[in-house]
PDB file of C-alpha atoms in Angstrom:
ATOM      1  CA  MET D 295     -11.439  67.344  63.930  1.00  0.00           C
ATOM      2  CA  PHE D 296     -10.966  69.907  61.196  1.00  0.00           C
ATOM      3  CA  SER D 297      -6.990  69.957  62.894  1.00  0.00           C
ATOM      4  CA  PHE D 298      -6.624  66.265  62.715  1.00  0.00           C
ATOM      5  CA  CYS D 299      -7.292  65.726  59.728  1.00  0.00           C
ATOM      6  CA  LEU D 300      -5.670  68.914  58.755  1.00  0.00           C
ATOM      7  CA  ARG D 301      -2.220  67.173  59.766  1.00  0.00           C
ATOM      8  CA  PHE D 302      -3.260  63.891  58.075  1.00  0.00           C
ATOM      9  CA  TRP D 303      -3.234  65.187  54.912  1.00  0.00           C
ATOM     10  CA  LYS D 304      -0.077  67.055  55.667  1.00  0.00           C
ATOM     11  CA  VAL D 305       1.353  64.094  56.552  1.00  0.00           C
ATOM     12  CA  VAL D 306       0.221  62.367  53.249  1.00  0.00           C
ATOM     13  CA  VAL D 307       1.674  65.081  51.819  1.00  0.00           C
ATOM     14  CA  SER D 308       4.923  64.953  52.945  1.00  0.00           C
ATOM     15  CA  ILE D 309       5.413  60.952  52.338  1.00  0.00           C
ATOM     16  CA  PHE D 310       4.609  61.440  48.799  1.00  0.00           C
ATOM     17  CA  LEU D 311       7.391  64.472  48.182  1.00  0.00           C
ATOM     18  CA  CYS D 312       9.825  62.564  49.837  1.00  0.00           C
ATOM     19  CA  VAL D 313       8.798  59.655  47.748  1.00  0.00           C
ATOM     20  CA  LEU D 314       8.730  61.780  44.941  1.00  0.00           C
ATOM     21  CA  MET D 315      11.957  63.271  45.002  1.00  0.00           C
ATOM     22  CA  GLU D 316      13.434  59.131  45.274  1.00  0.00           C
ATOM     23  CA  VAL D 317      12.416  58.714  42.071  1.00  0.00           C
ATOM     24  CA  LEU D 318      13.379  61.642  40.345  1.00  0.00           C
ATOM     25  CA  PHE D 319      16.451  62.334  42.652  1.00  0.00           C
ATOM     26  CA  LEU D 320      18.045  58.547  43.622  1.00  0.00           C
ATOM     27  CA  LYS D 321      17.315  56.525  40.514  1.00  0.00           C
ATOM     28  CA  VAL D 322      19.689  58.339  38.336  1.00  0.00           C
ATOM     29  CA  PHE D 323      21.101  55.228  36.665  1.00  0.00           C
ATOM     30  CA  CYS D 324      24.028  54.667  34.810  1.00  0.00           C
ATOM     31  CA  ASP D 325      26.866  51.332  33.401  1.00  0.00           C
ATOM     32  CA  GLY D 326      29.305  53.164  34.920  1.00  0.00           C
ATOM     33  CA  PRO D 327      30.188  55.462  38.104  1.00  0.00           C
ATOM     34  CA  GLU D 328      29.599  59.084  38.059  1.00  0.00           C
ATOM     35  CA  ALA D 329      29.938  62.410  39.919  1.00  0.00           C
ATOM     36  CA  TRP D 330      27.261  63.108  42.312  1.00  0.00           C
ATOM     37  CA  SER D 331      25.377  59.945  41.706  1.00  0.00           C
ATOM     38  CA  LEU D 332      23.517  58.741  44.500  1.00  0.00           C
ATOM     39  CA  GLY D 333      21.053  56.236  42.853  1.00  0.00           C
ATOM     40  CA  PHE D 334      23.037  52.534  41.843  1.00  0.00           C
ATOM     41  CA  GLN D 335      24.834  51.707  38.775  1.00  0.00           C
ATOM     42  CA  ASP D 336      22.681  50.616  35.483  1.00  0.00           C
ATOM     43  CA  VAL D 337      22.457  46.920  36.262  1.00  0.00           C
ATOM     44  CA  GLY D 338      23.206  43.938  33.654  1.00  0.00           C
ATOM     45  CA  ASP D 339      21.685  40.830  35.793  1.00  0.00           C
ATOM     46  CA  PRO D 340      17.994  40.079  36.639  1.00  0.00           C
ATOM     47  CA  VAL D 341      18.490  38.865  40.480  1.00  0.00           C
ATOM     48  CA  VAL D 342      20.228  42.604  40.500  1.00  0.00           C
ATOM     49  CA  GLU D 343      17.632  44.357  39.647  1.00  0.00           C
ATOM     50  CA  GLU D 344      15.395  42.131  41.857  1.00  0.00           C
ATOM     51  CA  ILE D 345      17.753  43.549  44.494  1.00  0.00           C
ATOM     52  CA  VAL D 346      16.798  47.108  43.216  1.00  0.00           C
ATOM     53  CA  PHE D 347      13.458  46.289  43.700  1.00  0.00           C
ATOM     54  CA  PHE D 348      13.744  44.812  46.700  1.00  0.00           C
ATOM     55  CA  HIS D 349      15.640  48.295  47.966  1.00  0.00           C
ATOM     56  CA  ASP D 350      12.906  50.714  46.755  1.00  0.00           C
ATOM     57  CA  GLN D 351       9.861  49.048  48.188  1.00  0.00           C
ATOM     58  CA  VAL D 352      11.861  48.564  52.001  1.00  0.00           C
ATOM     59  CA  LEU D 353      12.979  52.732  51.583  1.00  0.00           C
ATOM     60  CA  ILE D 354       9.255  53.664  50.495  1.00  0.00           C
ATOM     61  CA  LEU D 355       8.415  51.558  53.809  1.00  0.00           C
ATOM     62  CA  LEU D 356      10.894  53.434  56.089  1.00  0.00           C
ATOM     63  CA  ILE D 357       9.914  56.459  55.085  1.00  0.00           C
ATOM     64  CA  ILE D 358       6.286  56.165  55.479  1.00  0.00           C
ATOM     65  CA  ILE D 359       7.371  54.733  59.084  1.00  0.00           C
ATOM     66  CA  VAL D 360       9.685  57.349  59.972  1.00  0.00           C
ATOM     67  CA  ALA D 361       6.581  59.609  59.432  1.00  0.00           C
ATOM     68  CA  VAL D 362       4.208  58.173  61.573  1.00  0.00           C
ATOM     69  CA  VAL D 363       6.464  58.096  63.862  1.00  0.00           C
ATOM     70  CA  LEU D 364       7.440  62.031  63.897  1.00  0.00           C
ATOM     71  CA  TRP D 365       3.793  62.412  63.511  1.00  0.00           C
ATOM     72  CA  PHE D 366       3.210  61.165  65.955  1.00  0.00           C
ATOM     73  CA  ILE D 367       5.919  62.379  68.473  1.00  0.00           C
ATOM     74  CA  ALA D 368       4.854  65.955  66.880  1.00  0.00           C
ATOM     75  CA  GLU D 369       1.416  65.356  68.038  1.00  0.00           C
ATOM     76  CA  ALA D 370       2.635  64.616  71.851  1.00  0.00           C
ATOM     77  CA  ILE D 371       4.748  68.233  71.489  1.00  0.00           C
ATOM     78  CA  GLU D 372       2.666  70.284  70.493  1.00  0.00           C
ATOM     79  CA  ASN D 373      -0.098  69.131  72.389  1.00  0.00           C
ATOM     80  CA  LYS D 374      -0.155  69.620  76.763  1.00  0.00           C
ATOM     81  CA  TYR D 375      -3.174  66.885  77.096  1.00  0.00           C
ATOM     82  CA  TYR D 376      -3.402  65.130  74.308  1.00  0.00           C
ATOM     83  CA  ASP D 377      -5.869  62.103  73.617  1.00  0.00           C
ATOM     84  CA  ARG D 378      -4.660  59.620  75.427  1.00  0.00           C
ATOM     85  CA  GLN D 379      -6.081  57.536  72.870  1.00  0.00           C
ATOM     86  CA  LEU D 380      -2.973  57.929  70.235  1.00  0.00           C
ATOM     87  CA  VAL D 381      -0.557  56.834  73.244  1.00  0.00           C
ATOM     88  CA  ASP D 382      -1.794  54.750  75.441  1.00  0.00           C
ATOM     89  CA  GLY D 383      -4.852  51.248  75.696  1.00  0.00           C
ATOM     90  CA  THR D 384      -4.975  47.832  74.970  1.00  0.00           C
ATOM     91  CA  PHE D 385      -5.995  48.489  71.825  1.00  0.00           C
ATOM     92  CA  LEU D 386      -3.282  50.556  70.544  1.00  0.00           C
ATOM     93  CA  GLU D 387      -0.656  48.526  72.566  1.00  0.00           C
ATOM     94  CA  ILE D 388      -1.604  44.889  70.502  1.00  0.00           C
ATOM     95  CA  VAL D 389      -1.748  47.663  67.348  1.00  0.00           C
ATOM     96  CA  TRP D 390       2.333  49.113  67.697  1.00  0.00           C
ATOM     97  CA  THR D 391       2.588  45.119  68.364  1.00  0.00           C
ATOM     98  CA  ILE D 392       1.043  42.905  65.095  1.00  0.00           C
ATOM     99  CA  PHE D 393       1.908  45.701  63.226  1.00  0.00           C
ATOM    100  CA  PRO D 394       5.892  45.508  63.072  1.00  0.00           C
ATOM    101  CA  ALA D 395       5.463  42.097  62.961  1.00  0.00           C
ATOM    102  CA  ILE D 396       3.695  41.873  60.105  1.00  0.00           C
ATOM    103  CA  ILE D 397       5.870  44.939  58.809  1.00  0.00           C
ATOM    104  CA  LEU D 398       9.480  42.040  59.399  1.00  0.00           C
ATOM    105  CA  ILE D 399       7.847  39.505  57.543  1.00  0.00           C
ATOM    106  CA  PHE D 400       7.063  41.615  54.189  1.00  0.00           C
ATOM    107  CA  ILE D 401      10.434  42.450  54.721  1.00  0.00           C
ATOM    108  CA  ALA D 402      12.034  39.029  55.993  1.00  0.00           C
ATOM    109  CA  LEU D 403      10.353  36.736  52.873  1.00  0.00           C
ATOM    110  CA  PRO D 404      11.421  38.863  49.160  1.00  0.00           C
ATOM    111  CA  SER D 405      15.481  38.934  51.509  1.00  0.00           C
ATOM    112  CA  LEU D 406      15.938  35.579  51.742  1.00  0.00           C
ATOM    113  CA  LYS D 407      14.564  34.570  48.742  1.00  0.00           C
ATOM    114  CA  LEU D 408      17.042  36.637  47.343  1.00  0.00           C
ATOM    115  CA  LEU D 409      20.133  35.398  49.672  1.00  0.00           C
ATOM    116  CA  TYR D 410      19.094  32.081  47.922  1.00  0.00           C
ATOM    117  CA  LEU D 411      19.199  33.682  44.539  1.00  0.00           C
ATOM    118  CA  MET D 412      22.890  35.136  44.489  1.00  0.00           C
ATOM    119  CA  ASP D 413      23.810  31.949  46.229  1.00  0.00           C
ATOM    120  CA  GLU D 414      22.956  29.743  43.414  1.00  0.00           C
ATOM    121  CA  VAL D 415      24.810  29.153  40.191  1.00  0.00           C
ATOM    122  CA  VAL D 416      22.400  27.831  37.645  1.00  0.00           C
ATOM    123  CA  ALA D 417      23.880  25.470  35.024  1.00  0.00           C
ATOM    124  CA  PRO D 418      27.049  27.354  33.697  1.00  0.00           C
ATOM    125  CA  VAL D 419      27.194  27.418  29.859  1.00  0.00           C
ATOM    126  CA  LEU D 420      31.029  29.204  29.972  1.00  0.00           C
ATOM    127  CA  THR D 421      33.136  29.518  33.287  1.00  0.00           C
ATOM    128  CA  ILE D 422      35.671  32.233  33.816  1.00  0.00           C
ATOM    129  CA  LYS D 423      39.025  31.651  36.837  1.00  0.00           C
ATOM    130  CA  VAL D 424      39.320  34.487  37.856  1.00  0.00           C
ATOM    131  CA  VAL D 425      42.896  34.996  39.831  1.00  0.00           C
ATOM    132  CA  GLY D 426      44.406  38.051  42.484  1.00  0.00           C
ATOM    133  CA  HIS D 427      47.513  39.457  41.931  1.00  0.00           C
ATOM    134  CA  GLN D 428      49.221  42.226  44.109  1.00  0.00           C
ATOM    135  CA  TRP D 429      47.917  43.890  42.433  1.00  0.00           C
ATOM    136  CA  TYR D 430      45.891  42.846  38.689  1.00  0.00           C
ATOM    137  CA  TRP D 431      43.648  40.008  38.092  1.00  0.00           C
ATOM    138  CA  SER D 432      44.376  37.480  35.883  1.00  0.00           C
ATOM    139  CA  TYR D 433      41.479  35.215  34.060  1.00  0.00           C
ATOM    140  CA  GLU D 434      41.440  31.808  32.097  1.00  0.00           C
ATOM    141  CA  TYR D 435      38.678  29.924  29.782  1.00  0.00           C
ATOM    142  CA  SER D 436      38.794  26.626  30.261  1.00  0.00           C
ATOM    143  CA  ASP D 437      36.187  25.765  28.334  1.00  0.00           C
ATOM    144  CA  TYR D 438      37.632  24.558  25.111  1.00  0.00           C
ATOM    145  CA  GLU D 439      38.897  20.919  23.851  1.00  0.00           C
ATOM    146  CA  GLY D 440      41.608  21.329  27.251  1.00  0.00           C
ATOM    147  CA  GLU D 441      43.257  24.325  26.063  1.00  0.00           C
ATOM    148  CA  THR D 442      43.447  27.230  28.061  1.00  0.00           C
ATOM    149  CA  LEU D 443      42.981  30.860  27.106  1.00  0.00           C
ATOM    150  CA  GLY D 444      44.312  33.452  29.908  1.00  0.00           C
ATOM    151  CA  PHE D 445      45.512  36.321  30.574  1.00  0.00           C
ATOM    152  CA  ASP D 446      46.171  39.700  32.873  1.00  0.00           C
ATOM    153  CA  SER D 447      44.291  42.816  33.443  1.00  0.00           C
ATOM    154  CA  TYR D 448      46.189  45.600  34.364  1.00  0.00           C
ATOM    155  CA  MET D 449      44.723  49.314  35.485  1.00  0.00           C
ATOM    156  CA  VAL D 450      45.411  51.697  32.913  1.00  0.00           C
ATOM    157  CA  PRO D 451      47.453  54.326  34.676  1.00  0.00           C
ATOM    158  CA  THR D 452      46.005  58.118  34.628  1.00  0.00           C
ATOM    159  CA  SER D 453      49.010  59.310  31.971  1.00  0.00           C
ATOM    160  CA  ASP D 454      47.731  56.747  29.441  1.00  0.00           C
ATOM    161  CA  LEU D 455      44.030  57.696  29.999  1.00  0.00           C
ATOM    162  CA  VAL D 456      42.274  58.739  26.396  1.00  0.00           C
ATOM    163  CA  SER D 457      39.656  61.099  26.843  1.00  0.00           C
ATOM    164  CA  GLY D 458      36.144  60.250  27.618  1.00  0.00           C
ATOM    165  CA  GLY D 459      38.551  57.099  30.473  1.00  0.00           C
ATOM    166  CA  SER D 460      37.573  57.266  33.910  1.00  0.00           C
ATOM    167  CA  ARG D 461      40.299  57.619  36.598  1.00  0.00           C
ATOM    168  CA  LEU D 462      41.287  54.298  38.320  1.00  0.00           C
ATOM    169  CA  LEU D 463      38.791  52.414  36.699  1.00  0.00           C
ATOM    170  CA  GLU D 464      39.878  51.418  33.235  1.00  0.00           C
ATOM    171  CA  VAL D 465      42.404  47.736  32.282  1.00  0.00           C
ATOM    172  CA  ASP D 466      43.961  47.881  29.717  1.00  0.00           C
ATOM    173  CA  GLN D 467      42.000  44.018  28.807  1.00  0.00           C
ATOM    174  CA  LYS D 468      38.890  43.800  29.668  1.00  0.00           C
ATOM    175  CA  LEU D 469      36.894  40.405  30.965  1.00  0.00           C
ATOM    176  CA  LEU D 470      34.589  39.951  27.531  1.00  0.00           C
ATOM    177  CA  ILE D 471      32.107  37.607  28.418  1.00  0.00           C
ATOM    178  CA  PRO D 472      28.450  36.753  26.014  1.00  0.00           C
ATOM    179  CA  VAL D 473      24.789  38.372  27.179  1.00  0.00           C
ATOM    180  CA  GLN D 474      22.520  36.013  27.454  1.00  0.00           C
ATOM    181  CA  THR D 475      24.874  32.924  28.963  1.00  0.00           C
ATOM    182  CA  HIS D 476      24.825  31.249  32.258  1.00  0.00           C
ATOM    183  CA  THR D 477      28.961  31.598  32.906  1.00  0.00           C
ATOM    184  CA  ARG D 478      30.032  31.016  36.308  1.00  0.00           C
ATOM    185  CA  PHE D 479      33.358  32.203  38.122  1.00  0.00           C
ATOM    186  CA  LEU D 480      35.942  29.971  39.594  1.00  0.00           C
ATOM    187  CA  VAL D 481      37.266  32.813  42.142  1.00  0.00           C
ATOM    188  CA  THR D 482      40.496  32.257  44.137  1.00  0.00           C
ATOM    189  CA  GLY D 483      43.746  34.146  45.136  1.00  0.00           C
ATOM    190  CA  ALA D 484      47.493  34.256  44.461  1.00  0.00           C
ATOM    191  CA  ASP D 485      49.691  35.117  47.498  1.00  0.00           C
ATOM    192  CA  VAL D 486      46.388  37.333  49.831  1.00  0.00           C
ATOM    193  CA  LEU D 487      43.131  37.971  50.457  1.00  0.00           C
ATOM    194  CA  HIS D 488      40.948  39.851  47.821  1.00  0.00           C
ATOM    195  CA  SER D 489      37.679  40.186  46.976  1.00  0.00           C
ATOM    196  CA  PHE D 490      35.910  40.050  43.351  1.00  0.00           C
ATOM    197  CA  ALA D 491      33.382  42.504  43.082  1.00  0.00           C
ATOM    198  CA  VAL D 492      31.424  44.467  40.146  1.00  0.00           C
ATOM    199  CA  PRO D 493      28.221  46.047  42.061  1.00  0.00           C
ATOM    200  CA  SER D 494      26.031  46.140  38.444  1.00  0.00           C
ATOM    201  CA  LEU D 495      26.283  42.677  38.062  1.00  0.00           C
ATOM    202  CA  GLY D 496      25.485  41.587  41.954  1.00  0.00           C
ATOM    203  CA  LEU D 497      28.901  40.167  41.921  1.00  0.00           C
ATOM    204  CA  LYS D 498      31.098  40.082  45.288  1.00  0.00           C
ATOM    205  CA  ILE D 499      32.980  36.840  45.857  1.00  0.00           C
ATOM    206  CA  ASP D 500      36.248  37.032  48.630  1.00  0.00           C
ATOM    207  CA  ALA D 501      39.817  35.449  46.558  1.00  0.00           C
ATOM    208  CA  VAL D 502      41.187  32.929  49.231  1.00  0.00           C
ATOM    209  CA  PRO D 503      44.722  31.491  48.685  1.00  0.00           C
ATOM    210  CA  GLY D 504      43.746  28.054  47.934  1.00  0.00           C
ATOM    211  CA  ARG D 505      40.915  27.369  47.809  1.00  0.00           C
ATOM    212  CA  LEU D 506      38.130  27.791  44.933  1.00  0.00           C
ATOM    213  CA  ASN D 507      34.950  29.826  45.724  1.00  0.00           C
ATOM    214  CA  GLN D 508      32.158  30.014  42.542  1.00  0.00           C
ATOM    215  CA  THR D 509      29.940  32.651  41.491  1.00  0.00           C
ATOM    216  CA  GLY D 510      28.048  32.963  38.788  1.00  0.00           C
ATOM    217  CA  VAL D 511      26.272  35.248  37.086  1.00  0.00           C
ATOM    218  CA  PHE D 512      23.789  36.494  33.970  1.00  0.00           C
ATOM    219  CA  ILE D 513      24.308  39.448  31.802  1.00  0.00           C
ATOM    220  CA  LYS D 514      21.040  40.695  29.885  1.00  0.00           C
ATOM    221  CA  ARG D 515      22.432  43.032  27.435  1.00  0.00           C
ATOM    222  CA  PRO D 516      25.202  43.985  26.024  1.00  0.00           C
ATOM    223  CA  GLY D 517      27.443  46.776  27.936  1.00  0.00           C
ATOM    224  CA  VAL D 518      30.311  48.093  29.906  1.00  0.00           C
ATOM    225  CA  PHE D 519      30.298  46.916  34.450  1.00  0.00           C
ATOM    226  CA  PHE D 520      33.238  48.403  36.285  1.00  0.00           C
ATOM    227  CA  GLY D 521      34.439  47.178  39.205  1.00  0.00           C
ATOM    228  CA  GLN D 522      37.588  47.355  42.193  1.00  0.00           C
ATOM    229  CA  CYS D 523      38.850  45.024  43.814  1.00  0.00           C
ATOM    230  CA  SER D 524      36.721  44.946  47.547  1.00  0.00           C
ATOM    231  CA  GLU D 525      39.137  43.525  49.904  1.00  0.00           C
ATOM    232  CA  ILE D 526      41.995  46.108  51.825  1.00  0.00           C
ATOM    233  CA  CYS D 527      44.965  43.488  50.151  1.00  0.00           C
ATOM    234  CA  GLY D 528      47.950  46.279  50.219  1.00  0.00           C
ATOM    235  CA  ALA D 529      49.933  49.005  49.266  1.00  0.00           C
ATOM    236  CA  ASN D 530      47.769  48.926  46.330  1.00  0.00           C
ATOM    237  CA  HIS D 531      44.652  48.036  46.813  1.00  0.00           C
ATOM    238  CA  SER D 532      43.153  50.806  45.242  1.00  0.00           C
ATOM    239  CA  PHE D 533      44.358  50.303  41.949  1.00  0.00           C
ATOM    240  CA  MET D 534      42.477  46.880  41.021  1.00  0.00           C
ATOM    241  CA  PRO D 535      40.027  47.839  39.120  1.00  0.00           C
ATOM    242  CA  ILE D 536      37.791  45.473  37.106  1.00  0.00           C
ATOM    243  CA  VAL D 537      35.925  45.929  33.764  1.00  0.00           C
ATOM    244  CA  VAL D 538      33.478  43.240  32.517  1.00  0.00           C
ATOM    245  CA  LYS D 539      31.723  43.794  29.372  1.00  0.00           C
ATOM    246  CA  GLY D 540      29.010  42.352  27.871  1.00  0.00           C
ATOM    247  CA  VAL D 541      29.091  41.170  23.879  1.00  0.00           C
ATOM    248  CA  SER D 542      27.566  39.294  21.445  1.00  0.00           C
ATOM    249  CA  ILE D 543      28.000  35.401  21.198  1.00  0.00           C
ATOM    250  CA  LYS D 544      30.234  36.510  17.665  1.00  0.00           C
ATOM    251  CA  GLU D 545      32.034  38.909  19.132  1.00  0.00           C
ATOM    252  CA  TYR D 546      32.837  36.650  21.819  1.00  0.00           C
ATOM    253  CA  VAL D 547      33.762  33.615  19.562  1.00  0.00           C
ATOM    254  CA  GLN D 548      36.482  36.306  17.390  1.00  0.00           C
ATOM    255  CA  TYR D 549      37.815  37.695  21.131  1.00  0.00           C
ATOM    256  CA  LEU D 550      38.645  34.371  21.582  1.00  0.00           C
ATOM    257  CA  ASP D 551      40.652  33.781  18.281  1.00  0.00           C
ATOM    258  CA  PHE D 552      42.360  36.914  19.017  1.00  0.00           C
ATOM    259  CA  LEU D 553      43.778  35.447  23.192  1.00  0.00           C
ATOM    260  CA  ARG D 554      44.352  31.685  20.617  1.00  0.00           C
ATOM    261  CA  ASN D 555      46.472  34.554  18.005  1.00  0.00           C
ATOM    262  CA  GLU D 556      47.591  36.124  21.413  1.00  0.00           C
ATOM    263  CA  GLY D 557      48.505  32.656  23.320  1.00  0.00           C
TER     264      GLY D 557
END
């Protein structure tokens, strides 16, 4: 009995250490990609926060399951005449049938909720049209009294990067969006298939020529969020970065005036 309790507490300590390592080393949040980062980028959308929280729950659950299964395997290998109640019997078969079913239900319910939230576009205040080209992005603001304010966004070449810039991720013109505003993206392609993806905002939608796909975002805080085309769209596929900047309403209005003057 003493050896059984000792082995049980070893499993508990192992689980605790695994969870502690996950919290300390994987949760290195940042607004953009960082070298040697193993966790998610710092998110700016409420739905993505829920996705990250759901990921953490499932990861901890998986650590517990793996630890328990490894303990059973170790018991079977270590003891030639092990307790048959650990691996045999009607009660045990009922337990290891019901428990996995309950675990799957706890995983399925929040995942279905998140799938619904990701697909829902809440009454947008602002609509932005995104067009993928080989190999750059075009953005259009068309909600302002019939006028269309648009621009093309190209990657900044490595030779032109300023100190502190991110290689292959910086663009000459960022997409500015006001924070605390429900924004809808209408995404299409001008030539071939592209994919508009910004992980920290939960954006990933195909840009299909001849078709408009829509998705929504709600940026909670100011910040700069990086993404890239996630579809293999040709030779320069890896040179189509996306930079979304969350700004205040005042800065956004000033930016619209700038686009009008430029046009």
